[in-house]
Amino acid sequence: MSEIDNTEDEKPLDFIREQIRTDLEVGKHHKIVTRFPPEPNGYLHIGHAKSICLNFGVANEFDGECHLRFDDTNPAKEDQEFIDAIQRDVKWLGCNWGENVYYASDNFDQLYDYAEHLVEAGKAYVDDLSAEEMREYRGTLTEPGKNSPYRDRNAAENLDLLRRMKDGQFDDGTHVLRAKIDMASGNINLRDPVLYRILRATHPRTGDSWKIYPTYDFAHGQTDAIEGVTHSLCTLEFEDHRPLYDWFIENLPVPARPQQYEFSRLNLTNTVLSKRRLTQLVQEQRVSGWDDPRMPTVSGLRRRGVPPEAIRDFVSRLAISKTEGLVEAAMLDHCIRDYLNEHAVRRMGVLRPLKLVIENYPEGESEVLVAVNHPGDETAGTRMVPFSRELYVERDDFMEDPPKKFFRLGPGREVRLRFAYFVTCTDVIKDASGDVIELRCTYDPETKGGNAPDGRKVRGTIHWVSAAHAIPAEINLYEPLFEEPEGGNSQDFLENVNPNSVEHLSGCMVEPSLVESTPDTAIQFERTGYFCRDKDSDENQLVFNRTVGLRDSWAKVKNRT
Ligand code: ATP
Ligand code: MG
């Protein structure tokens, strides 16, 4: 059962949940069964997460079960790597299929028997038209198709040909098995759709035992029926396939009658959510792989430090409806920030270090100061942070000629060093080309912990690390992979890839406690953003990925609409 809790009880039920409730009330079903049916030809993305949380969510809410089903009918594109990644990602999202993991390929024998059943009933035939001819014969949205010259073969001849297709007696592409429905149908899906094609490809599970493979349309509904799925939830592009889905169920001796329902898929601004396009980004090495932190894949989001709870929160806010829309990526960021603000431990890390020397702090000495791990959560405890005469502060926290409202460091200005002391900048040291390379300061020993006994105030508080104790790190700052909101959806999406989607910083300095962080530790670098350690980084070279910045642009978006 899924661990997803649906806390928003007051939310009205969407049309799918309404349907399920009715079906249970009128006794059409006593237990509902849903399924999430990925094709293992790529990694899961955040759009899939919507489908996963819907399928596992309703199963959980209505005391049913949700199957994980691999729709593995096209071995030309499928791979064990994808099967493994999908299982890992679904689990990581918090969904649990228990014993119920299935493969469409487990039913290859049964599906083939169904095909023979249709042939014997005169409802399917073997066609010898080439792919191109078939396209011509199919007609268009405005013109009916025409019958193939092979359409009226008798059942015995069809059966013989089908068996020989199965036995591998024909070359790939020379014959297909088609349903005999209606070449003049207004719905192109009903114009004698292909049920089986010849394909010599090694299947990850059935190896080389099959020379013919069922199409998605033929496999999907029957597999639903075999598994006892009651509610087959899919995205709107399958709406026009539903009459075909129903035709198979009506014309085959299937053990159950599943019903298909369609909902709108998730589209996100500045993002591409088409598996074909994501595959292209990976294959053309526009990204480092499926789990590149800029990818909208579950693995990519994870590597960027997005917690599963934030993804679940995000998808639970999406409408389950019949209307396609484009959701602002800022809303996803908002959900991530919302969760991390509450759960990320606070640490200090300096992205672009500038040395700061405290002239009146004794040389060679150091002390440890207490720092709180989370300002809003006492139970998160405290840690010790080393402090000494030489520190690093953020280059951006100093201006030589600051405007009035700049409440950070400038010549003669006093600021608070977080958890430490007040310091005043007394001198600025530059290199030969005039760049500031060091700040000289004095500190007030009376202000330990960040407060002055005389009640004097400072407006600014900045973060820092002790130069002698800090650990060097590399930090990746990510921006959306597409600058334009529609960039990922445009025809020439590859040309819209943001060339500045990652900024790689080296020579960053972080506080020593971060050696212990793991890729699953959510960290807020104070005043900077949320980060996590990259999964490929080790103690010798710490690498952090920025999950999301601190500023919430969703509030702005929301106010605009
Ligand atoms: P493609 O991108 O090539 O269309 P796909 O994303 O549909 O492929 P599948 O593995 O077939 O890939 O998808 C598994 C399930 O996830 C399907 O039920 C599909 O409807 C659903 N799904 C896919 N993309 C989205 C999306 N953006 N939003 C919601 N559900 C989705
Ligand atoms: Mg699909």
XYZ file of C-alpha atoms and ligand atoms in Angstrom:
593
model
C 0.000 0.000 0.000
C 1.176 3.487 -0.689
C 2.441 5.683 2.099
C 1.011 8.767 0.530
C -1.301 10.466 2.930
C -4.031 12.599 1.586
C -4.267 15.245 4.243
C -6.390 17.601 2.222
C -9.671 15.966 3.118
C -11.596 19.137 2.475
C -10.525 19.202 -1.170
C -13.392 18.195 -3.461
C -12.925 14.831 -5.116
C -11.711 14.905 -8.698
C -13.748 13.115 -11.366
C -11.701 9.944 -11.085
C -12.129 9.645 -7.337
C -15.836 10.467 -7.769
C -16.112 7.643 -10.273
C -14.358 5.186 -8.027
C -16.485 6.161 -5.062
C -19.630 5.621 -7.112
C -18.412 2.289 -8.487
C -17.774 1.075 -4.955
C -21.077 2.443 -3.653
C -23.216 0.807 -6.321
C -21.299 -2.420 -5.919
C -19.803 -2.446 -9.422
C -16.524 -3.262 -7.723
C -15.754 -4.426 -4.223
C -12.099 -3.626 -4.477
C -10.421 -1.313 -6.895
C -7.203 -2.070 -8.710
C -5.149 0.560 -10.520
C -1.778 0.321 -12.194
C 1.112 2.541 -13.156
C 2.282 1.273 -16.557
C 5.651 2.734 -17.599
C 7.347 1.649 -20.755
C 10.940 0.879 -19.729
C 12.482 3.022 -22.447
C 13.664 5.896 -20.277
C 13.706 7.254 -16.751
C 10.631 8.526 -14.947
C 10.001 12.250 -14.880
C 7.883 14.552 -12.776
C 4.941 14.045 -15.148
C 5.065 10.353 -14.352
C 5.114 11.310 -10.683
C 1.673 12.823 -11.184
C 0.421 9.530 -12.590
C 2.214 7.477 -9.925
C 0.803 9.498 -7.051
C -2.658 9.398 -8.583
C -2.655 5.639 -9.141
C -1.053 4.682 -5.848
C -2.922 7.470 -4.056
C -6.431 6.368 -5.053
C -5.588 2.715 -4.405
C -4.538 3.707 -0.915
C -7.499 5.965 -0.240
C -10.061 3.405 -1.393
C -8.363 0.393 0.160
C -7.470 -1.148 -3.147
C -4.182 -1.997 -4.742
C -1.930 -0.479 -7.342
C 0.249 -2.547 -9.637
C 3.551 -1.540 -11.093
C 3.369 -2.813 -14.644
C 6.123 -2.623 -17.175
C 4.700 -2.097 -20.613
C 7.565 -3.924 -22.222
C 6.260 -4.619 -25.693
C 8.916 -2.856 -27.750
C 12.309 -4.486 -27.089
C 13.950 -2.259 -29.698
C 13.922 0.594 -27.199
C 13.695 -1.063 -23.811
C 16.398 -1.900 -21.370
C 16.977 -3.498 -17.972
C 18.678 -0.274 -16.826
C 15.337 1.488 -17.206
C 13.413 -1.259 -15.414
C 15.766 -0.937 -12.432
C 15.693 2.849 -12.426
C 11.898 2.929 -12.559
C 11.564 0.578 -9.578
C 14.071 2.606 -7.591
C 12.333 5.880 -8.391
C 8.800 4.678 -7.632
C 10.004 3.360 -4.270
C 11.877 6.534 -3.542
C 8.684 8.492 -4.164
C 7.183 6.485 -1.306
C 4.942 4.185 -3.323
C 4.863 0.508 -2.624
C 3.510 -2.069 -5.043
C 4.082 -4.932 -2.610
C 3.940 -8.194 -4.562
C 2.270 -6.550 -7.490
C 4.986 -5.987 -10.021
C 4.018 -7.224 -13.472
C 5.316 -7.215 -16.982
C 3.212 -7.090 -20.106
C 5.681 -9.656 -21.461
C 4.502 -12.156 -18.819
C 1.337 -12.317 -20.911
C 2.915 -12.798 -24.325
C 1.517 -16.345 -24.628
C -1.964 -15.264 -23.591
C -1.892 -12.225 -25.857
C -0.876 -14.393 -28.764
C -3.761 -16.748 -28.042
C -6.080 -13.747 -28.095
C -4.671 -12.837 -31.491
C -5.467 -16.304 -32.844
C -8.913 -15.987 -31.321
C -9.558 -12.837 -33.340
C -8.218 -14.460 -36.503
C -10.471 -17.471 -36.042
C -13.425 -15.185 -35.465
C -12.677 -13.375 -38.723
C -11.783 -10.223 -36.793
C -8.098 -10.008 -37.639
C -6.026 -10.574 -40.743
C -2.431 -10.668 -41.866
C -1.529 -7.773 -44.107
C 1.392 -7.671 -46.545
C 1.275 -3.957 -47.287
C 4.492 -2.104 -46.596
C 4.506 0.473 -43.811
C 4.339 3.220 -46.383
C 1.430 1.658 -48.257
C -0.403 1.175 -45.007
C -0.019 4.860 -44.276
C -1.461 5.723 -47.690
C -4.392 3.344 -47.249
C -5.143 4.681 -43.787
C -6.628 7.967 -45.069
C -6.620 11.169 -43.095
C -8.730 12.943 -40.497
C -10.973 14.223 -43.283
C -10.816 11.280 -45.712
C -11.755 7.675 -45.030
C -9.155 4.978 -45.523
C -9.468 2.154 -48.003
C -9.333 -1.565 -47.529
C -6.103 -3.425 -47.957
C -6.180 -5.959 -50.806
C -5.256 -8.597 -48.196
C -8.178 -7.768 -45.933
C -10.394 -10.595 -47.124
C -8.028 -13.479 -46.619
C -9.876 -16.345 -44.991
C -9.317 -17.387 -41.413
C -7.307 -20.495 -42.272
C -4.899 -18.578 -44.464
C -4.543 -15.842 -41.825
C -3.898 -18.376 -39.118
C -1.240 -20.068 -41.188
C 0.468 -16.750 -41.941
C 0.280 -15.603 -38.333
C 1.874 -18.850 -37.150
C 4.616 -18.483 -39.707
C 5.181 -14.883 -38.607
C 5.555 -16.193 -35.081
C 7.922 -18.941 -36.211
C 10.233 -16.414 -37.773
C 9.638 -17.425 -41.376
C 9.295 -13.837 -42.594
C 11.573 -10.838 -42.524
C 10.970 -7.887 -40.230
C 8.409 -5.507 -41.643
C 7.010 -7.839 -44.302
C 3.745 -8.713 -42.554
C 1.617 -7.411 -39.726
C -1.474 -8.698 -38.007
C -4.307 -6.177 -38.064
C -7.701 -6.045 -36.448
C -10.535 -5.994 -38.964
C -12.671 -3.110 -37.757
C -13.541 -0.255 -40.095
C -11.292 1.554 -42.567
C -13.867 4.331 -42.874
C -14.186 4.990 -39.157
C -14.078 8.610 -38.109
C -11.618 7.474 -35.445
C -8.346 6.609 -37.132
C -7.451 4.265 -34.290
C -10.266 1.995 -35.468
C -9.018 1.781 -39.051
C -7.724 -1.762 -38.768
C -5.016 -1.099 -36.158
C -1.889 -3.235 -36.087
C -1.846 -5.919 -33.383
C 1.453 -7.634 -34.083
C 4.572 -6.765 -35.984
C 7.624 -8.844 -36.814
C 10.642 -7.649 -34.890
C 13.887 -9.449 -34.314
C 15.118 -7.857 -31.155
C 16.305 -9.404 -27.932
C 13.802 -8.723 -25.195
C 15.155 -7.985 -21.694
C 12.921 -10.715 -20.263
C 11.896 -13.105 -23.010
C 15.207 -13.040 -24.819
C 14.996 -14.229 -28.437
C 11.990 -16.467 -28.049
C 9.604 -14.075 -29.820
C 9.907 -12.870 -33.383
C 6.661 -10.917 -33.232
C 5.624 -8.399 -30.610
C 2.196 -6.991 -29.751
C 1.541 -3.298 -30.153
C 0.836 -1.064 -27.181
C -2.854 -0.864 -28.076
C -3.253 -4.596 -28.278
C -1.290 -5.369 -25.128
C -2.473 -2.652 -22.826
C -6.155 -3.289 -22.206
C -5.814 -7.060 -22.243
C -3.015 -6.847 -19.706
C -5.258 -4.649 -17.564
C -7.957 -7.309 -17.807
C -5.597 -10.187 -16.998
C -4.323 -8.354 -13.925
C -7.845 -7.507 -12.794
C -7.342 -3.771 -13.088
C -10.657 -2.003 -12.518
C -9.721 1.588 -13.323
C -7.125 2.095 -16.015
C -5.989 5.698 -15.640
C -4.040 7.296 -18.440
C -3.400 10.656 -20.004
C -5.647 12.468 -22.454
C -3.790 11.471 -25.613
C -5.322 8.011 -25.138
C -8.879 9.294 -25.178
C -9.168 8.473 -28.883
C -7.814 5.004 -28.192
C -10.587 4.193 -25.740
C -13.037 2.897 -28.405
C -10.307 0.493 -29.484
C -9.542 -0.439 -25.882
C -13.239 -1.264 -25.467
C -13.418 -3.110 -28.796
C -10.736 -5.569 -27.709
C -12.373 -6.098 -24.336
C -15.705 -6.792 -26.046
C -14.302 -9.106 -28.688
C -11.962 -11.200 -26.565
C -12.620 -13.761 -23.827
C -10.850 -11.627 -21.230
C -11.336 -12.403 -17.524
C -12.426 -8.879 -16.509
C -13.733 -5.638 -17.942
C -11.464 -2.768 -16.979
C -12.534 0.768 -17.755
C -10.159 3.431 -19.051
C -10.271 7.019 -17.776
C -8.152 9.855 -19.069
C -6.801 12.888 -17.245
C -4.618 15.786 -18.336
C -0.894 15.277 -18.353
C 1.452 17.582 -16.536
C 3.211 20.202 -18.618
C 5.720 22.436 -16.871
C 7.226 25.743 -17.978
C 10.944 25.815 -18.812
C 10.952 22.029 -18.894
C 10.693 19.173 -21.348
C 8.515 16.254 -20.305
C 8.601 14.074 -23.362
C 10.555 10.885 -22.989
C 11.656 11.025 -26.590
C 13.119 14.477 -26.050
C 14.693 13.593 -22.740
C 16.313 10.632 -24.477
C 17.662 13.012 -27.085
C 19.142 15.306 -24.435
C 20.916 12.318 -22.917
C 22.063 10.763 -26.169
C 23.364 14.024 -27.580
C 25.119 14.689 -24.274
C 23.411 18.002 -23.681
C 23.239 16.798 -20.088
C 25.480 14.441 -18.158
C 22.885 11.661 -18.057
C 19.356 10.807 -17.019
C 20.143 11.908 -13.478
C 21.734 15.223 -14.397
C 20.420 17.597 -11.716
C 18.902 19.818 -14.408
C 16.742 17.013 -15.734
C 13.061 16.867 -14.710
C 13.524 13.155 -14.097
C 12.875 11.761 -10.645
C 16.560 10.740 -10.505
C 17.668 14.191 -11.607
C 15.465 15.929 -9.066
C 16.758 13.603 -6.399
C 20.352 14.311 -7.312
C 19.575 18.016 -7.150
C 18.372 17.497 -3.596
C 14.620 17.601 -4.104
C 12.983 15.487 -1.408
C 10.222 13.039 -2.379
C 7.836 14.801 -0.005
C 8.135 17.997 -2.048
C 7.369 16.158 -5.278
C 4.339 14.525 -3.688
C 3.156 17.842 -2.325
C 3.539 19.410 -5.754
C 1.669 16.724 -7.680
C -1.084 16.599 -5.077
C -1.817 20.237 -5.840
C -2.282 19.562 -9.553
C -5.764 19.336 -10.957
C -6.864 15.898 -12.079
C -9.018 17.131 -14.914
C -9.680 16.984 -18.616
C -8.027 20.318 -19.382
C -4.425 20.535 -20.450
C -2.465 23.425 -19.048
C 1.043 24.626 -18.469
C 2.053 24.656 -14.827
C 4.625 27.209 -13.665
C 7.920 25.619 -12.681
C 7.977 28.254 -9.934
C 5.199 26.321 -8.236
C 7.385 23.233 -8.039
C 10.196 25.363 -6.617
C 7.758 26.760 -4.108
C 6.841 23.269 -2.892
C 10.508 22.320 -2.660
C 11.337 25.451 -0.680
C 8.349 24.980 1.537
C 9.497 21.533 2.558
C 13.187 22.359 2.808
C 12.592 25.489 4.840
C 11.088 23.284 7.483
C 13.432 20.326 7.204
C 16.849 21.413 5.960
C 19.642 21.836 8.513
C 21.342 25.218 8.450
C 25.019 25.397 7.683
C 27.497 28.046 6.600
C 29.164 27.894 3.236
C 30.915 30.647 1.315
C 30.455 30.401 -2.430
C 32.853 33.121 -3.548
C 35.332 33.563 -0.705
C 36.977 36.846 0.297
C 39.498 36.695 3.094
C 38.773 38.669 6.233
C 41.502 39.095 8.856
C 40.601 40.191 12.379
C 43.631 42.192 13.422
C 42.864 42.264 17.136
C 42.160 38.529 17.388
C 45.186 36.663 18.750
C 47.226 34.938 16.086
C 47.310 31.140 16.151
C 44.295 30.902 18.423
C 40.834 29.627 17.756
C 37.615 28.868 19.617
C 34.432 26.990 18.943
C 31.095 28.731 18.876
C 27.631 27.288 19.225
C 25.463 27.457 16.134
C 21.821 26.398 15.948
C 20.894 23.856 13.316
C 17.437 25.199 12.655
C 16.111 28.535 13.904
C 12.513 27.270 13.955
C 13.127 23.847 15.412
C 14.920 23.460 18.721
C 14.943 19.700 18.428
C 17.362 20.034 15.511
C 19.955 20.938 18.160
C 23.204 22.810 17.812
C 26.688 22.222 16.498
C 30.099 23.684 17.179
C 31.695 25.939 14.590
C 35.382 26.882 14.753
C 36.271 30.568 14.720
C 39.693 32.165 14.321
C 41.575 35.239 13.224
C 41.292 34.533 9.507
C 37.930 33.934 7.973
C 36.268 33.777 4.600
C 33.203 35.823 3.891
C 31.128 36.132 0.746
C 32.621 38.480 -1.834
C 29.133 39.887 -2.441
C 28.856 40.844 1.206
C 31.417 43.596 0.752
C 31.180 46.802 -1.248
C 33.888 49.381 -1.334
C 31.489 52.190 -1.951
C 28.189 50.822 -0.682
C 24.869 52.583 -1.093
C 23.013 53.467 2.076
C 20.752 50.454 2.045
C 23.597 47.962 1.756
C 23.650 46.589 5.284
C 26.701 44.446 4.875
C 30.421 45.167 4.911
C 32.039 48.346 3.649
C 34.933 50.482 4.823
C 34.220 51.605 8.383
C 31.024 49.571 8.636
C 30.154 47.173 11.403
C 28.278 43.903 10.862
C 27.447 40.819 12.862
C 29.159 37.582 11.968
C 26.473 34.925 12.407
C 26.791 33.107 15.773
C 30.026 35.024 16.462
C 30.972 38.659 16.947
C 30.540 42.149 15.598
C 33.352 43.152 13.256
C 34.213 46.519 11.739
C 36.043 46.834 8.457
C 39.137 48.969 8.937
C 41.093 48.436 5.758
C 40.808 47.030 2.266
C 43.700 45.301 0.538
C 43.903 45.121 -3.232
C 46.112 43.367 -5.721
C 48.068 45.056 -8.493
C 45.053 45.205 -10.764
C 42.972 46.915 -8.120
C 40.805 43.944 -7.110
C 39.946 43.575 -3.465
C 41.713 40.513 -2.104
C 41.423 40.916 1.640
C 39.542 42.821 4.280
C 41.089 43.926 7.513
C 38.766 44.191 10.483
C 38.615 44.529 14.209
C 36.201 42.602 16.359
C 34.485 43.454 19.601
C 35.166 40.591 22.058
C 32.192 41.786 24.137
C 29.755 40.803 21.391
C 30.274 37.053 21.522
C 27.172 35.211 20.382
C 26.093 38.178 18.312
C 24.817 40.759 20.803
C 26.422 43.897 22.174
C 26.110 44.429 25.954
C 25.804 48.165 25.374
C 22.702 47.524 23.263
C 24.213 48.846 20.053
C 22.639 47.431 16.936
C 23.943 46.450 13.567
C 21.675 46.010 10.587
C 23.531 43.258 8.803
C 24.429 39.686 9.684
C 26.684 37.770 7.350
C 27.906 34.186 7.202
C 31.525 33.139 7.302
C 33.872 30.195 7.754
C 37.186 29.957 9.535
C 39.950 29.853 6.929
C 42.076 27.331 8.788
C 39.175 24.974 9.404
C 37.015 25.371 6.324
C 36.782 22.626 3.764
C 37.140 23.467 0.110
C 34.196 22.449 -2.021
C 32.803 22.739 -5.491
C 29.313 23.997 -5.943
C 26.984 23.679 -8.912
C 24.363 26.357 -9.311
C 21.515 25.309 -11.555
C 19.137 27.318 -13.654
C 16.273 25.939 -15.749
C 17.341 23.914 -18.763
C 15.101 26.100 -20.913
C 15.059 29.860 -20.492
C 11.757 30.371 -22.261
C 8.610 29.072 -20.541
C 7.635 27.161 -23.701
C 11.219 26.393 -24.700
C 10.977 22.695 -23.854
C 7.814 22.280 -25.891
C 8.876 24.094 -29.028
C 9.708 22.272 -32.249
C 13.360 23.220 -32.108
C 13.668 22.555 -28.390
C 17.346 21.672 -28.675
C 18.093 25.184 -29.817
C 16.356 26.491 -26.734
C 18.582 24.695 -24.269
C 19.830 27.324 -21.835
C 23.612 27.525 -22.337
C 23.956 28.876 -18.799
C 21.911 26.254 -17.019
C 24.799 25.348 -14.753
C 27.412 27.526 -13.116
C 30.237 25.544 -11.663
C 32.028 27.193 -8.735
C 35.292 25.870 -7.398
C 37.263 27.125 -4.422
C 34.142 27.478 -2.288
C 34.650 27.114 1.458
C 32.241 25.306 3.751
C 32.145 24.643 7.463
C 33.833 21.420 8.609
C 30.679 19.639 9.789
C 29.670 19.214 6.155
C 32.126 16.369 5.692
C 29.471 14.245 7.321
C 26.658 15.215 4.988
C 25.242 12.595 2.663
C 23.410 13.105 -0.643
C 20.141 12.758 1.261
C 20.972 15.457 3.825
C 19.018 18.579 2.986
C 21.155 21.611 3.770
C 20.469 25.284 3.760
C 23.618 27.329 3.335
C 22.488 30.300 5.336
C 21.476 33.262 3.209
C 22.376 31.383 0.030
C 20.010 28.576 -0.815
C 19.259 24.898 -0.386
C 21.890 22.356 -1.316
C 22.761 18.709 -1.126
C 25.941 16.821 -1.600
C 26.315 15.366 -5.054
C 26.066 11.597 -5.073
C 29.437 11.269 -6.829
C 31.372 13.437 -4.383
C 33.562 12.005 -1.643
C 35.526 13.280 1.366
C 38.452 14.263 -0.856
C 36.365 16.462 -3.041
C 33.089 17.753 -1.727
C 30.612 18.784 -4.394
C 27.280 20.386 -3.589
C 24.348 20.938 -5.898
C 21.990 23.829 -5.426
C 18.499 22.434 -5.112
C 16.771 25.784 -5.180
C 17.517 29.359 -4.162
C 15.956 31.041 -1.155
C 13.805 33.552 -2.942
C 10.310 32.505 -3.771
C 9.174 33.763 -7.130
C 5.952 31.735 -6.941
C 4.387 34.302 -4.617
C 4.941 36.862 -7.355
C 3.492 34.597 -10.024
C 0.470 33.912 -7.858
C -0.178 37.586 -7.263
C 0.012 38.253 -10.965
C -2.729 35.811 -11.826
P 6.032 9.567 -24.148
O 6.702 10.725 -23.487
O 6.838 8.948 -25.210
O 4.594 9.831 -24.504
P 5.150 8.391 -21.771
O 5.645 9.509 -20.944
O 3.705 8.262 -22.062
O 5.946 8.384 -23.109
P 4.990 5.879 -20.405
O 6.098 5.110 -19.814
O 4.108 5.200 -21.383
O 5.696 7.076 -21.112
O 4.119 6.534 -19.269
C 3.630 5.795 -18.189
C 2.415 6.462 -17.633
O 2.703 7.789 -17.208
C 1.316 6.557 -18.651
O 0.104 6.132 -18.047
C 1.259 8.010 -19.005
O -0.044 8.392 -19.349
C 1.757 8.682 -17.731
N 2.397 9.958 -18.040
C 3.387 10.167 -18.912
N 3.702 11.472 -18.981
C 2.879 12.115 -18.123
C 2.704 13.480 -17.754
N 3.441 14.449 -18.280
N 1.755 13.773 -16.828
C 1.014 12.790 -16.290
N 1.127 11.498 -16.599
C 2.045 11.144 -17.506
Mg 3.339 6.297 -23.329
